[in-house]
Tab-separated table of C-alpha atoms in Angstrom:
chain	number	residue	atom	x	y	z
A	1	MET	CA	20.213	43.378	4.183
A	2	PHE	CA	20.442	45.739	1.241
A	3	SER	CA	24.110	46.424	1.968
A	4	THR	CA	24.921	42.817	1.143
A	5	LEU	CA	22.553	42.373	-1.792
A	6	ARG	CA	24.594	44.617	-4.063
A	7	TYR	CA	27.422	42.113	-3.933
A	8	VAL	CA	25.496	39.253	-5.476
A	9	ASN	CA	27.931	37.593	-7.866
A	10	GLN	CA	27.691	38.822	-11.435
A	11	PRO	CA	29.545	36.687	-13.983
A	12	ALA	CA	31.565	38.601	-16.530
A	13	LEU	CA	30.331	38.466	-20.082
A	14	SER	CA	32.556	36.458	-22.393
A	15	SER	CA	34.365	38.280	-25.190
A	16	ALA	CA	31.935	36.700	-27.651
A	17	ALA	CA	28.952	38.046	-25.721
A	18	LYS	CA	30.498	41.530	-25.471
A	19	SER	CA	31.191	41.527	-29.203
A	20	PHE	CA	27.624	40.450	-29.924
A	21	LEU	CA	26.185	43.238	-27.788
A	22	THR	CA	28.437	45.867	-29.347
A	23	LYS	CA	27.833	44.696	-32.891
A	24	ASN	CA	24.091	44.709	-32.412
A	25	ASN	CA	23.870	47.940	-30.422
A	26	GLY	CA	22.858	45.851	-27.429
A	27	VAL	CA	21.476	48.580	-25.169
A	28	ALA	CA	19.077	49.949	-27.780
A	29	LYS	CA	17.958	46.498	-28.872
A	30	ARG	CA	17.459	45.463	-25.257
A	31	GLY	CA	15.136	48.411	-24.671
A	32	MET	CA	13.081	47.514	-27.727
A	33	SER	CA	12.780	43.865	-26.716
A	34	ILE	CA	11.703	44.752	-23.170
A	35	ALA	CA	9.011	47.016	-24.606
A	36	ALA	CA	7.609	43.946	-26.363
A	37	LEU	CA	6.637	42.615	-22.917
A	38	SER	CA	3.804	45.129	-22.601
A	39	GLY	CA	1.363	42.409	-23.617
A	40	PHE	CA	2.661	40.041	-20.933
A	41	GLU	CA	0.992	41.961	-18.114
A	42	GLY	CA	-1.589	39.829	-16.325
A	43	LYS	CA	-0.530	36.604	-18.047
A	44	ASN	CA	0.280	33.310	-16.360
A	45	PHE	CA	3.735	31.802	-16.882
A	46	ILE	CA	3.254	28.058	-17.181
A	47	SER	CA	5.640	26.860	-19.906
A	48	ILE	CA	8.132	28.280	-22.390
A	49	ASP	CA	6.076	27.426	-25.474
A	50	GLN	CA	3.337	29.843	-24.368
A	51	LEU	CA	5.762	32.711	-25.009
A	52	SER	CA	6.136	34.368	-28.358
A	53	ASN	CA	9.729	34.651	-29.571
A	54	GLU	CA	9.526	38.356	-28.792
A	55	GLU	CA	8.362	37.729	-25.228
A	56	LEU	CA	11.151	35.218	-24.657
A	57	ARG	CA	13.671	37.730	-25.949
A	58	GLY	CA	12.162	40.434	-23.752
A	59	LEU	CA	12.302	38.338	-20.584
A	60	LEU	CA	15.941	37.437	-21.193
A	61	ASP	CA	16.886	41.059	-21.819
A	62	LEU	CA	14.928	42.312	-18.803
A	63	SER	CA	16.761	39.716	-16.693
A	64	LYS	CA	20.082	41.104	-17.913
A	65	LYS	CA	18.928	44.638	-17.176
A	66	TYR	CA	18.114	43.686	-13.592
A	67	ARG	CA	21.489	42.020	-13.166
A	68	ASP	CA	23.169	45.178	-14.461
A	69	THR	CA	21.152	47.261	-12.004
A	70	TYR	CA	21.232	45.146	-8.854
A	71	GLY	CA	24.188	42.797	-9.347
A	72	LYS	CA	27.819	42.984	-8.394
A	73	GLY	CA	29.610	45.718	-10.297
A	74	SER	CA	26.549	47.939	-10.500
A	75	THR	CA	27.142	51.608	-9.746
A	76	VAL	CA	23.568	51.903	-8.471
A	77	ASP	CA	23.242	52.286	-4.709
A	78	PRO	CA	21.043	49.364	-3.567
A	79	VAL	CA	19.255	51.639	-1.103
A	80	THR	CA	18.196	54.083	-3.809
A	81	ALA	CA	17.861	51.548	-6.645
A	82	PRO	CA	14.474	51.399	-8.402
A	83	LYS	CA	11.800	49.494	-6.483
A	84	PRO	CA	9.122	48.943	-9.140
A	85	LEU	CA	7.289	46.269	-7.124
A	86	THR	CA	6.810	48.348	-3.966
A	87	GLY	CA	3.463	47.386	-2.454
A	88	GLN	CA	3.305	44.113	-4.424
A	89	SER	CA	3.515	40.607	-2.975
A	90	VAL	CA	3.904	37.011	-4.094
A	91	SER	CA	2.697	33.902	-2.272
A	92	MET	CA	5.021	30.967	-2.890
A	93	ILE	CA	3.436	27.512	-2.671
A	94	PHE	CA	6.054	24.793	-2.210
A	95	GLN	CA	4.939	21.174	-2.352
A	96	LYS	CA	8.555	20.343	-3.253
A	97	ARG	CA	11.499	21.946	-1.459
A	98	SER	CA	14.128	23.932	-3.360
A	99	THR	CA	17.097	26.070	-2.362
A	100	ARG	CA	17.356	28.098	-5.564
A	101	THR	CA	13.659	28.705	-6.173
A	102	ARG	CA	12.938	29.974	-2.671
A	103	VAL	CA	16.080	32.066	-2.201
A	104	SER	CA	15.985	33.563	-5.704
A	105	THR	CA	12.304	34.536	-5.469
A	106	GLU	CA	12.468	35.973	-1.959
A	107	THR	CA	15.695	37.891	-2.597
A	108	GLY	CA	14.598	39.068	-6.035
A	109	MET	CA	11.239	40.303	-4.785
A	110	THR	CA	13.016	42.206	-1.993
A	111	LEU	CA	15.393	43.838	-4.463
A	112	LEU	CA	12.398	45.039	-6.474
A	113	GLY	CA	10.703	46.433	-3.371
A	114	GLY	CA	8.029	43.790	-2.890
A	115	GLN	CA	7.316	41.087	-0.332
A	116	SER	CA	7.170	37.308	-0.547
A	117	LEU	CA	5.372	34.747	1.605
A	118	PHE	CA	6.598	31.146	1.793
A	119	LEU	CA	3.881	28.484	2.081
A	120	GLY	CA	5.394	25.044	2.631
A	121	PRO	CA	3.623	21.686	3.012
A	122	SER	CA	3.048	22.335	6.726
A	123	ASP	CA	1.540	25.758	5.990
A	124	ILE	CA	-0.841	24.826	3.220
A	125	GLN	CA	-2.166	21.436	2.091
A	126	LEU	CA	-2.939	22.229	-1.487
A	127	GLY	CA	-6.180	20.591	-2.555
A	128	VAL	CA	-6.487	18.606	0.723
A	129	ASN	CA	-8.099	20.659	3.490
A	130	GLU	CA	-9.200	23.287	0.993
A	131	SER	CA	-9.983	22.934	-2.677
A	132	MET	CA	-7.531	24.193	-5.254
A	133	ARG	CA	-10.152	26.609	-6.501
A	134	ASP	CA	-10.722	28.121	-3.051
A	135	THR	CA	-6.974	28.382	-2.378
A	136	ALA	CA	-6.467	30.212	-5.666
A	137	LEU	CA	-9.299	32.633	-4.992
A	138	VAL	CA	-8.208	33.364	-1.414
A	139	LEU	CA	-4.551	33.940	-2.245
A	140	SER	CA	-5.610	36.208	-5.111
A	141	ARG	CA	-7.309	38.448	-2.536
A	142	PHE	CA	-4.086	38.844	-0.553
A	143	ASN	CA	-1.314	38.740	-3.142
A	144	SER	CA	-0.348	40.241	-6.468
A	145	LEU	CA	1.129	36.969	-7.759
A	146	VAL	CA	1.003	33.264	-6.951
A	147	LEU	CA	4.092	31.114	-7.534
A	148	ALA	CA	3.713	27.348	-7.219
A	149	ARG	CA	6.257	24.522	-7.114
A	150	VAL	CA	4.175	21.354	-7.293
A	151	PHE	CA	4.279	17.659	-8.068
A	152	SER	CA	1.469	17.448	-10.608
A	153	HIS	CA	1.196	19.797	-13.575
A	154	ASN	CA	-2.565	19.624	-13.227
A	155	ASP	CA	-2.255	21.419	-9.883
A	156	VAL	CA	-0.605	24.479	-11.392
A	157	LEU	CA	-3.098	24.429	-14.267
A	158	GLU	CA	-6.003	24.429	-11.826
A	159	LEU	CA	-4.451	27.222	-9.783
A	160	SER	CA	-4.003	29.318	-12.912
A	161	LYS	CA	-7.567	28.578	-14.021
A	162	HIS	CA	-9.125	29.968	-10.838
A	163	ALA	CA	-6.642	32.597	-9.635
A	164	THR	CA	-7.516	36.187	-10.445
A	165	VAL	CA	-3.831	37.219	-10.349
A	166	PRO	CA	-0.961	35.901	-12.513
A	167	VAL	CA	0.419	32.459	-11.643
A	168	ILE	CA	4.040	31.328	-12.076
A	169	ASN	CA	4.906	27.672	-12.562
A	170	ALA	CA	8.057	27.285	-10.466
A	171	LEU	CA	8.170	23.570	-11.349
A	172	SER	CA	5.735	20.794	-12.105
A	173	ASP	CA	6.261	17.241	-13.277
A	174	LEU	CA	5.851	18.418	-16.879
A	175	HIS	CA	7.474	21.868	-17.071
A	176	HIS	CA	10.184	24.023	-15.474
A	177	PRO	CA	10.154	27.293	-17.448
A	178	LEU	CA	12.035	29.428	-14.906
A	179	GLN	CA	15.013	27.086	-15.157
A	180	THR	CA	15.084	27.421	-18.933
A	181	LEU	CA	15.231	31.212	-18.740
A	182	ALA	CA	18.244	30.932	-16.424
A	183	ASP	CA	19.917	28.379	-18.702
A	184	LEU	CA	19.444	30.425	-21.867
A	185	MET	CA	20.672	33.559	-20.116
A	186	ALA	CA	23.854	31.735	-19.060
A	187	LEU	CA	24.436	30.548	-22.622
A	188	GLU	CA	23.947	34.022	-24.084
A	189	ASP	CA	26.317	35.471	-21.501
A	190	HIS	CA	28.932	32.977	-22.663
A	191	PHE	CA	28.378	32.737	-26.413
A	192	GLY	CA	26.529	35.923	-27.291
A	193	ASP	CA	24.132	34.850	-30.048
A	194	VAL	CA	23.235	31.175	-29.575
A	195	LYS	CA	21.502	30.753	-32.945
A	196	GLY	CA	23.079	27.817	-34.744
A	197	LYS	CA	24.669	26.398	-31.596
A	198	THR	CA	23.967	22.758	-30.790
A	199	LEU	CA	22.584	21.738	-27.398
A	200	ALA	CA	22.907	18.127	-26.246
A	201	TRP	CA	20.813	16.696	-23.434
A	202	VAL	CA	22.062	13.549	-21.704
A	203	GLY	CA	19.748	12.001	-19.125
A	204	ASP	CA	16.110	11.699	-18.119
A	205	GLY	CA	13.470	13.060	-20.498
A	206	ASN	CA	12.002	15.221	-17.765
A	207	ASN	CA	10.460	18.624	-17.074
A	208	VAL	CA	13.797	20.457	-17.311
A	209	LEU	CA	14.454	19.006	-20.758
A	210	HIS	CA	10.943	19.852	-21.929
A	211	ASP	CA	11.243	23.607	-21.532
A	212	LEU	CA	14.929	23.729	-22.442
A	213	MET	CA	14.355	22.142	-25.818
A	214	LEU	CA	11.346	24.404	-26.406
A	215	GLY	CA	13.338	27.516	-25.511
A	216	GLY	CA	16.457	26.414	-27.338
A	217	ALA	CA	14.485	25.807	-30.522
A	218	LYS	CA	12.889	29.247	-30.224
A	219	LEU	CA	16.359	30.816	-30.117
A	220	GLY	CA	17.493	28.825	-33.147
A	221	MET	CA	19.540	26.144	-31.391
A	222	ASN	CA	19.885	22.612	-32.727
A	223	ILE	CA	18.591	20.064	-30.197
A	224	ARG	CA	20.093	16.612	-29.630
A	225	VAL	CA	18.663	14.327	-26.935
A	226	ALA	CA	19.949	11.081	-25.422
A	227	THR	CA	17.674	9.249	-22.991
A	228	PRO	CA	17.656	5.590	-21.918
A	229	ASP	CA	14.847	3.381	-23.179
A	230	GLY	CA	11.714	4.142	-21.198
A	231	TYR	CA	12.842	7.618	-20.149
A	232	GLU	CA	11.968	9.546	-23.310
A	233	ALA	CA	10.610	13.085	-23.363
A	234	ASN	CA	6.859	13.698	-23.489
A	235	GLU	CA	5.684	12.986	-27.039
A	236	GLY	CA	3.444	16.034	-27.281
A	237	ILE	CA	6.177	18.404	-26.118
A	238	LEU	CA	8.641	16.731	-28.451
A	239	GLU	CA	6.291	17.343	-31.389
A	240	THR	CA	5.928	20.994	-30.371
A	241	THR	CA	9.726	21.283	-30.246
A	242	LYS	CA	10.024	19.829	-33.738
A	243	LYS	CA	7.535	22.397	-35.041
A	244	LEU	CA	9.443	25.227	-33.348
A	245	ALA	CA	12.700	23.912	-34.808
A	246	ALA	CA	11.218	24.042	-38.291
A	247	GLU	CA	9.779	27.521	-37.726
A	248	ASN	CA	13.118	28.856	-36.502
A	249	GLY	CA	15.285	27.229	-39.164
A	250	THR	CA	17.154	24.719	-37.024
A	251	GLU	CA	17.990	21.088	-37.637
A	252	ASP	CA	15.359	18.494	-36.817
A	253	VAL	CA	15.490	17.229	-33.233
A	254	PHE	CA	17.963	14.338	-32.974
A	255	LEU	CA	16.999	11.479	-30.658
A	256	THR	CA	19.146	8.581	-29.464
A	257	THR	CA	19.721	6.245	-26.536
A	258	VAL	CA	23.515	6.620	-26.769
A	259	ALA	CA	24.959	9.560	-24.828
A	260	SER	CA	28.049	10.009	-27.009
A	261	GLU	CA	25.915	10.215	-30.168
A	262	ALA	CA	23.998	13.177	-28.772
A	263	VAL	CA	27.099	14.944	-27.489
A	264	LYS	CA	29.141	14.575	-30.686
A	265	GLY	CA	29.467	17.980	-32.348
A	266	SER	CA	27.595	19.831	-29.608
A	267	ASP	CA	28.399	23.218	-28.085
A	268	VAL	CA	26.395	22.711	-24.882
A	269	VAL	CA	26.043	19.539	-22.802
A	270	VAL	CA	23.248	19.434	-20.234
A	271	THR	CA	22.130	16.886	-17.687
A	272	ASP	CA	19.936	16.812	-14.597
A	273	THR	CA	19.208	14.559	-11.663
A	274	TRP	CA	18.364	10.994	-12.591
A	275	VAL	CA	16.128	10.599	-9.550
A	276	SER	CA	13.691	13.448	-8.947
A	277	MET	CA	11.945	14.166	-5.669
A	278	GLY	CA	9.277	11.552	-5.142
A	279	GLN	CA	11.218	8.913	-7.115
A	280	GLU	CA	13.572	7.873	-4.315
A	281	ASP	CA	12.267	4.295	-4.329
A	282	GLU	CA	13.482	3.994	-7.937
A	283	TYR	CA	17.063	5.056	-7.162
A	284	GLU	CA	18.849	1.741	-7.633
A	285	GLN	CA	16.905	0.868	-10.779
A	286	ARG	CA	17.471	4.281	-12.338
A	287	VAL	CA	21.202	4.385	-11.593
A	288	LYS	CA	21.540	0.993	-13.271
A	289	GLU	CA	19.538	2.023	-16.338
A	290	PHE	CA	21.435	5.323	-16.685
A	291	ASP	CA	24.792	3.538	-16.816
A	292	GLY	CA	26.991	5.281	-19.392
A	293	TYR	CA	25.200	8.617	-19.015
A	294	GLN	CA	27.585	10.306	-16.589
A	295	VAL	CA	28.973	13.528	-18.058
A	296	ASN	CA	32.716	13.169	-17.575
A	297	GLU	CA	35.846	14.330	-19.347
A	298	ASN	CA	35.610	11.499	-21.856
A	299	LEU	CA	32.037	12.390	-22.819
A	300	MET	CA	32.782	16.137	-22.948
A	301	GLY	CA	35.656	15.265	-25.256
A	302	GLN	CA	33.072	14.238	-27.861
A	303	ALA	CA	31.686	17.784	-27.944
A	304	ASN	CA	33.039	20.695	-29.963
A	305	PRO	CA	36.099	22.582	-28.674
A	306	GLY	CA	34.896	25.263	-26.253
A	307	ALA	CA	31.742	23.367	-25.346
A	308	VAL	CA	30.149	24.215	-21.988
A	309	PHE	CA	28.262	22.240	-19.367
A	310	LEU	CA	24.967	22.996	-17.569
A	311	HIS	CA	23.177	21.357	-14.633
A	312	CYS	CA	20.214	22.910	-12.802
A	313	LEU	CA	21.301	21.532	-9.373
A	314	PRO	CA	21.348	19.847	-6.997
A	315	ARG	CA	23.735	17.437	-8.668
A	316	HIS	CA	24.921	13.969	-7.720
A	317	PRO	CA	28.313	12.425	-8.599
A	318	GLU	CA	26.779	9.678	-10.734
A	319	GLU	CA	25.380	12.381	-13.077
A	320	VAL	CA	28.550	14.433	-13.630
A	321	SER	CA	32.143	14.040	-12.508
A	322	ASP	CA	33.892	16.628	-10.327
A	323	GLU	CA	36.402	17.181	-13.126
A	324	VAL	CA	33.618	18.516	-15.378
A	325	PHE	CA	31.378	20.064	-12.742
A	326	TYR	CA	34.124	22.315	-11.327
A	327	SER	CA	35.928	22.915	-14.631
A	328	LYS	CA	36.123	26.078	-16.708
A	329	GLN	CA	33.617	24.459	-19.055
A	330	SER	CA	30.980	24.472	-16.331
A	331	LEU	CA	28.476	27.321	-16.185
A	332	VAL	CA	26.458	25.828	-13.337
A	333	PHE	CA	26.966	28.618	-10.815
A	334	PRO	CA	26.217	31.564	-13.138
A	335	GLU	CA	23.266	29.440	-14.290
A	336	ALA	CA	22.086	29.122	-10.683
A	337	GLU	CA	22.474	32.857	-10.042
A	338	ASN	CA	20.401	33.619	-13.109
A	339	ARG	CA	17.418	32.006	-11.406
A	340	MET	CA	17.042	35.251	-9.468
A	341	TRP	CA	17.366	37.716	-12.345
A	342	THR	CA	14.926	35.716	-14.465
A	343	VAL	CA	12.194	35.305	-11.834
A	344	MET	CA	12.510	39.032	-11.152
A	345	ALA	CA	11.880	39.686	-14.840
A	346	VAL	CA	8.863	37.376	-14.953
A	347	MET	CA	7.238	38.922	-11.872
A	348	ALA	CA	7.810	42.493	-13.038
A	349	ALA	CA	6.525	41.766	-16.532
A	350	GLN	CA	3.399	40.022	-15.226
A	351	LEU	CA	2.625	43.059	-13.100
A	352	GLY	CA	3.445	45.533	-15.873
A	353	LYS	CA	5.970	47.292	-13.653
A	354	MET	CA	9.264	47.021	-15.496
């Protein structure tokens, strides 16, 4: 297995990113930012806004360090590569299926020397046959970490309240912080410094948007959001984003119901599924109400020259055209790969074994 892991695809840094690293003595700065994660040991990872700016920077830089060590192009032999999580384990609770979350966590934990245990709906009925409290306490006896991909945000909050080991929110109906780390890493790989760049969201005001606008504001990005009537972002999270925007010197959050208005003048265009798992009965209604929100060549033409496209996957043709999805503007596959480097960074930092 290890003989194949060293060939995990590693996207090349853009010339802008290389210049940024060189100009800012990237290696030295990366070491300093990773050191700032010393206070993250033992903490839960529930949403991006819980992170200080320094912790966010540290997690992104640790993710890049792991890619440099374990990714394609590394000169490190995967057999003799550092295994800081040897003897550690993570239980992975999946109420909702996911290709990227499962594969990235299991592979990443293996690369770091640890073990992972998948607990699907047929393996564990969270809060049904056993209380959430008891599940949290039992798993804490066996494992070093608990990762949970759940429907209700309250479930991950209750797990984190009772677990005696760090908990990772791998997705809830309110937050998706691991995805944001992967997205921001992809943008930094492409642009270098993203401060002052403008990020446009086109689609449902969902969990992916929530953490992305929080994280983007923390890095100094301007946030523009287009959602249909009735599909707006959570008001409380939106207010937190506005406060972060002010603290980090960005423009106020721009809100609209017209996709082209959000995309105009943007450097990044992002969308996500219009119909999340559990909303299948709403498919026809949602597709009708999201008319005009497909990211296609015409919509991307409203963005700045050199603008890029992100989608957390899986994608559907009504959300983005093939011409955009498979174009040079699309960063979706480096973005997907980054799910592994970023969850590796979170797990290592929570265990204080970086």
